[in-house]
Amino acid sequence: MNSTQVKTSTSKSLLPFPVIVSAAGGDADAINYVLKYYGGYIAALSMRTLYDENGNPHLCIDDELRRRLETKLITNITKFRIA
């Protein structure tokens, strides 16, 4: 495989423009598609280090923070205007 094939096989494709337009218009299916698209990134931003009773660190997803980030994304999607 050459470097172009590796790049395209490991890189994530962009959101389709019709999905962006539909999500900005308030289409629930399109908004869910966008949330799923950014789900991994939101999960990575929501990671917190928690410590057990022995003081050992564990990485966990903070569900409250994840929900807040998803809500913020939905709010900004619906405010988005396409010129």
mmCIF file of N, CA and C in Angstrom, residues 7-75:
data_model
loop_
_atom_site.group_PDB
_atom_site.id
_atom_site.type_symbol
_atom_site.label_atom_id
_atom_site.label_comp_id
_atom_site.label_asym_id
_atom_site.label_seq_id
_atom_site.Cartn_x
_atom_site.Cartn_y
_atom_site.Cartn_z
ATOM 1 N N LYS A 7 -3.628 6.704 4.072
ATOM 2 C CA LYS A 7 -4.297 7.896 4.572
ATOM 3 C C LYS A 7 -5.805 7.799 4.401
ATOM 4 N N THR A 8 -6.273 7.347 3.249
ATOM 5 C CA THR A 8 -7.708 7.281 3.024
ATOM 6 C C THR A 8 -8.353 6.165 3.820
ATOM 7 N N SER A 9 -7.627 5.095 4.106
ATOM 8 C CA SER A 9 -8.232 4.002 4.852
ATOM 9 C C SER A 9 -8.289 4.299 6.349
ATOM 10 N N THR A 10 -7.438 5.189 6.843
ATOM 11 C CA THR A 10 -7.441 5.486 8.275
ATOM 12 C C THR A 10 -8.116 6.809 8.597
ATOM 13 N N SER A 11 -8.317 7.664 7.599
ATOM 14 C CA SER A 11 -8.924 8.957 7.882
ATOM 15 C C SER A 11 -10.442 8.849 7.812
ATOM 16 N N LYS A 12 -11.098 9.672 8.590
ATOM 17 C CA LYS A 12 -12.548 9.686 8.637
ATOM 18 C C LYS A 12 -13.059 10.624 7.548
ATOM 19 N N SER A 13 -14.086 10.204 6.848
ATOM 20 C CA SER A 13 -14.635 11.053 5.803
ATOM 21 C C SER A 13 -15.418 12.204 6.436
ATOM 22 N N LEU A 14 -15.619 13.230 5.658
ATOM 23 C CA LEU A 14 -16.348 14.399 6.137
ATOM 24 C C LEU A 14 -17.839 14.118 6.200
ATOM 25 N N LEU A 15 -18.528 14.899 7.004
ATOM 26 C CA LEU A 15 -19.985 14.812 7.036
ATOM 27 C C LEU A 15 -20.532 15.237 5.680
ATOM 28 N N PRO A 16 -21.483 14.498 5.140
ATOM 29 C CA PRO A 16 -22.082 14.915 3.869
ATOM 30 C C PRO A 16 -22.833 16.245 4.029
ATOM 31 N N PHE A 17 -22.717 17.097 3.009
ATOM 32 C CA PHE A 17 -23.350 18.413 3.066
ATOM 33 C C PHE A 17 -24.872 18.329 3.274
ATOM 34 N N PRO A 18 -25.590 17.406 2.602
ATOM 35 C CA PRO A 18 -27.036 17.315 2.849
ATOM 36 C C PRO A 18 -27.383 17.005 4.306
ATOM 37 N N VAL A 19 -26.527 16.242 4.983
ATOM 38 C CA VAL A 19 -26.755 15.942 6.405
ATOM 39 C C VAL A 19 -26.607 17.217 7.226
ATOM 40 N N ILE A 20 -25.601 18.026 6.897
ATOM 41 C CA ILE A 20 -25.389 19.287 7.613
ATOM 42 C C ILE A 20 -26.588 20.210 7.426
ATOM 43 N N VAL A 21 -27.071 20.311 6.198
ATOM 44 C CA VAL A 21 -28.222 21.173 5.905
ATOM 45 C C VAL A 21 -29.455 20.681 6.651
ATOM 46 N N SER A 22 -29.693 19.368 6.629
ATOM 47 C CA SER A 22 -30.862 18.806 7.323
ATOM 48 C C SER A 22 -30.761 19.001 8.835
ATOM 49 N N ALA A 23 -29.564 18.786 9.366
ATOM 50 C CA ALA A 23 -29.383 18.957 10.819
ATOM 51 C C ALA A 23 -29.599 20.407 11.219
ATOM 52 N N ALA A 24 -29.092 21.330 10.420
ATOM 53 C CA ALA A 24 -29.295 22.754 10.718
ATOM 54 C C ALA A 24 -30.765 23.125 10.635
ATOM 55 N N GLY A 25 -31.521 22.399 9.809
ATOM 56 C CA GLY A 25 -32.958 22.630 9.701
ATOM 57 C C GLY A 25 -33.764 21.973 10.803
ATOM 58 N N GLY A 26 -33.116 21.186 11.655
ATOM 59 C CA GLY A 26 -33.796 20.585 12.795
ATOM 60 C C GLY A 26 -34.213 19.147 12.601
ATOM 61 N N ASP A 27 -33.793 18.483 11.533
ATOM 62 C CA ASP A 27 -34.139 17.085 11.288
ATOM 63 C C ASP A 27 -33.484 16.202 12.352
ATOM 64 N N ALA A 28 -34.310 15.472 13.105
ATOM 65 C CA ALA A 28 -33.814 14.670 14.223
ATOM 66 C C ALA A 28 -32.872 13.564 13.766
ATOM 67 N N ASP A 29 -33.159 12.921 12.636
ATOM 68 C CA ASP A 29 -32.286 11.859 12.141
ATOM 69 C C ASP A 29 -30.908 12.408 11.762
ATOM 70 N N ALA A 30 -30.881 13.576 11.144
ATOM 71 C CA ALA A 30 -29.614 14.194 10.761
ATOM 72 C C ALA A 30 -28.819 14.615 12.000
ATOM 73 N N ILE A 31 -29.506 15.139 12.998
ATOM 74 C CA ILE A 31 -28.829 15.531 14.242
ATOM 75 C C ILE A 31 -28.232 14.300 14.919
ATOM 76 N N ASN A 32 -28.979 13.205 14.943
ATOM 77 C CA ASN A 32 -28.453 11.961 15.517
ATOM 78 C C ASN A 32 -27.257 11.448 14.730
ATOM 79 N N TYR A 33 -27.266 11.619 13.412
ATOM 80 C CA TYR A 33 -26.127 11.229 12.582
ATOM 81 C C TYR A 33 -24.892 12.038 12.966
ATOM 82 N N VAL A 34 -25.073 13.346 13.169
ATOM 83 C CA VAL A 34 -23.958 14.215 13.560
ATOM 84 C C VAL A 34 -23.442 13.820 14.951
ATOM 85 N N LEU A 35 -24.356 13.534 15.869
ATOM 86 C CA LEU A 35 -23.944 13.103 17.209
ATOM 87 C C LEU A 35 -23.155 11.797 17.144
ATOM 88 N N LYS A 36 -23.593 10.873 16.314
ATOM 89 C CA LYS A 36 -22.874 9.611 16.167
ATOM 90 C C LYS A 36 -21.505 9.855 15.528
ATOM 91 N N TYR A 37 -21.440 10.748 14.554
ATOM 92 C CA TYR A 37 -20.200 11.076 13.873
ATOM 93 C C TYR A 37 -19.163 11.610 14.868
ATOM 94 N N TYR A 38 -19.599 12.483 15.769
ATOM 95 C CA TYR A 38 -18.694 13.084 16.749
ATOM 96 C C TYR A 38 -18.675 12.340 18.080
ATOM 97 N N GLY A 39 -19.324 11.188 18.168
ATOM 98 C CA GLY A 39 -19.412 10.440 19.421
ATOM 99 C C GLY A 39 -18.072 10.071 20.023
ATOM 100 N N GLY A 40 -17.139 9.624 19.200
ATOM 101 C CA GLY A 40 -15.815 9.259 19.710
ATOM 102 C C GLY A 40 -15.052 10.446 20.243
ATOM 103 N N TYR A 41 -15.158 11.574 19.542
ATOM 104 C CA TYR A 41 -14.480 12.789 19.979
ATOM 105 C C TYR A 41 -15.079 13.286 21.292
ATOM 106 N N ILE A 42 -16.397 13.253 21.392
ATOM 107 C CA ILE A 42 -17.066 13.680 22.627
ATOM 108 C C ILE A 42 -16.675 12.754 23.777
ATOM 109 N N ALA A 43 -16.609 11.461 23.510
ATOM 110 C CA ALA A 43 -16.203 10.510 24.556
ATOM 111 C C ALA A 43 -14.770 10.786 25.016
ATOM 112 N N ALA A 44 -13.892 11.100 24.072
ATOM 113 C CA ALA A 44 -12.501 11.405 24.437
ATOM 114 C C ALA A 44 -12.423 12.664 25.286
ATOM 115 N N LEU A 45 -13.234 13.663 24.955
ATOM 116 C CA LEU A 45 -13.244 14.889 25.754
ATOM 117 C C LEU A 45 -13.858 14.673 27.131
ATOM 118 N N SER A 46 -14.683 13.638 27.268
ATOM 119 C CA SER A 46 -15.397 13.377 28.525
ATOM 120 C C SER A 46 -14.633 12.462 29.475
ATOM 121 N N MET A 47 -13.434 12.044 29.109
ATOM 122 C CA MET A 47 -12.676 11.116 29.949
ATOM 123 C C MET A 47 -12.174 11.808 31.216
ATOM 124 N N ARG A 48 -12.339 11.109 32.322
ATOM 125 C CA ARG A 48 -11.875 11.594 33.615
ATOM 126 C C ARG A 48 -11.104 10.472 34.307
ATOM 127 N N THR A 49 -10.130 10.853 35.095
ATOM 128 C CA THR A 49 -9.380 9.877 35.873
ATOM 129 C C THR A 49 -10.025 9.767 37.248
ATOM 130 N N LEU A 50 -10.476 8.567 37.576
ATOM 131 C CA LEU A 50 -11.052 8.292 38.887
ATOM 132 C C LEU A 50 -10.116 7.332 39.615
ATOM 133 N N TYR A 51 -10.144 7.380 40.922
ATOM 134 C CA TYR A 51 -9.263 6.544 41.733
ATOM 135 C C TYR A 51 -10.106 5.601 42.579
ATOM 136 N N ASP A 52 -9.712 4.333 42.634
ATOM 137 C CA ASP A 52 -10.436 3.374 43.463
ATOM 138 C C ASP A 52 -9.977 3.481 44.914
ATOM 139 N N GLU A 53 -10.490 2.585 45.760
ATOM 140 C CA GLU A 53 -10.196 2.663 47.197
ATOM 141 C C GLU A 53 -8.725 2.435 47.510
ATOM 142 N N ASN A 54 -7.988 1.832 46.581
ATOM 143 C CA ASN A 54 -6.549 1.613 46.786
ATOM 144 C C ASN A 54 -5.700 2.710 46.175
ATOM 145 N N GLY A 55 -6.323 3.704 45.574
ATOM 146 C CA GLY A 55 -5.593 4.798 44.968
ATOM 147 C C GLY A 55 -5.138 4.541 43.538
ATOM 148 N N ASN A 56 -5.644 3.453 42.935
ATOM 149 C CA ASN A 56 -5.277 3.135 41.555
ATOM 150 C C ASN A 56 -6.132 3.970 40.590
ATOM 151 N N PRO A 57 -5.488 4.612 39.607
ATOM 152 C CA PRO A 57 -6.244 5.442 38.665
ATOM 153 C C PRO A 57 -6.949 4.595 37.598
ATOM 154 N N HIS A 58 -8.143 5.042 37.212
ATOM 155 C CA HIS A 58 -8.923 4.410 36.148
ATOM 156 C C HIS A 58 -9.534 5.510 35.299
ATOM 157 N N LEU A 59 -9.445 5.348 33.988
ATOM 158 C CA LEU A 59 -10.081 6.296 33.083
ATOM 159 C C LEU A 59 -11.529 5.881 32.868
ATOM 160 N N CYS A 60 -12.423 6.843 33.025
ATOM 161 C CA CYS A 60 -13.854 6.600 32.843
ATOM 162 C C CYS A 60 -14.467 7.774 32.101
ATOM 163 N N ILE A 61 -15.564 7.510 31.416
ATOM 164 C CA ILE A 61 -16.296 8.585 30.747
ATOM 165 C C ILE A 61 -17.230 9.230 31.758
ATOM 166 N N ASP A 62 -17.140 10.535 31.882
ATOM 167 C CA ASP A 62 -18.029 11.306 32.738
ATOM 168 C C ASP A 62 -19.325 11.521 31.957
ATOM 169 N N ASP A 63 -20.375 10.765 32.306
ATOM 170 C CA ASP A 63 -21.633 10.815 31.553
ATOM 171 C C ASP A 63 -22.284 12.191 31.576
ATOM 172 N N GLU A 64 -22.188 12.888 32.695
ATOM 173 C CA GLU A 64 -22.775 14.226 32.781
ATOM 174 C C GLU A 64 -22.073 15.180 31.808
ATOM 175 N N LEU A 65 -20.754 15.137 31.773
ATOM 176 C CA LEU A 65 -20.001 15.988 30.855
ATOM 177 C C LEU A 65 -20.303 15.608 29.408
ATOM 178 N N ARG A 66 -20.407 14.309 29.117
ATOM 179 C CA ARG A 66 -20.730 13.854 27.766
ATOM 180 C C ARG A 66 -22.084 14.396 27.324
ATOM 181 N N ARG A 67 -23.073 14.314 28.204
ATOM 182 C CA ARG A 67 -24.411 14.842 27.879
ATOM 183 C C ARG A 67 -24.381 16.351 27.682
ATOM 184 N N ARG A 68 -23.604 17.052 28.495
ATOM 185 C CA ARG A 68 -23.501 18.509 28.333
ATOM 186 C C ARG A 68 -22.867 18.871 26.997
ATOM 187 N N LEU A 69 -21.829 18.134 26.595
ATOM 188 C CA LEU A 69 -21.191 18.389 25.303
ATOM 189 C C LEU A 69 -22.145 18.082 24.146
ATOM 190 N N GLU A 70 -22.897 16.986 24.254
ATOM 191 C CA GLU A 70 -23.876 16.655 23.218
ATOM 192 C C GLU A 70 -24.959 17.722 23.126
ATOM 193 N N THR A 71 -25.426 18.212 24.263
ATOM 194 C CA THR A 71 -26.444 19.263 24.276
ATOM 195 C C THR A 71 -25.915 20.534 23.646
ATOM 196 N N LYS A 72 -24.674 20.884 23.958
ATOM 197 C CA LYS A 72 -24.046 22.068 23.376
ATOM 198 C C LYS A 72 -23.920 21.915 21.861
ATOM 199 N N LEU A 73 -23.557 20.731 21.394
ATOM 200 C CA LEU A 73 -23.444 20.481 19.960
ATOM 201 C C LEU A 73 -24.808 20.615 19.290
ATOM 202 N N ILE A 74 -25.843 20.036 19.877
ATOM 203 C CA ILE A 74 -27.195 20.140 19.308
ATOM 204 C C ILE A 74 -27.641 21.590 19.253
ATOM 205 N N THR A 75 -27.395 22.337 20.310
ATOM 206 C CA THR A 75 -27.774 23.751 20.352
ATOM 207 C C THR A 75 -27.092 24.529 19.236
#
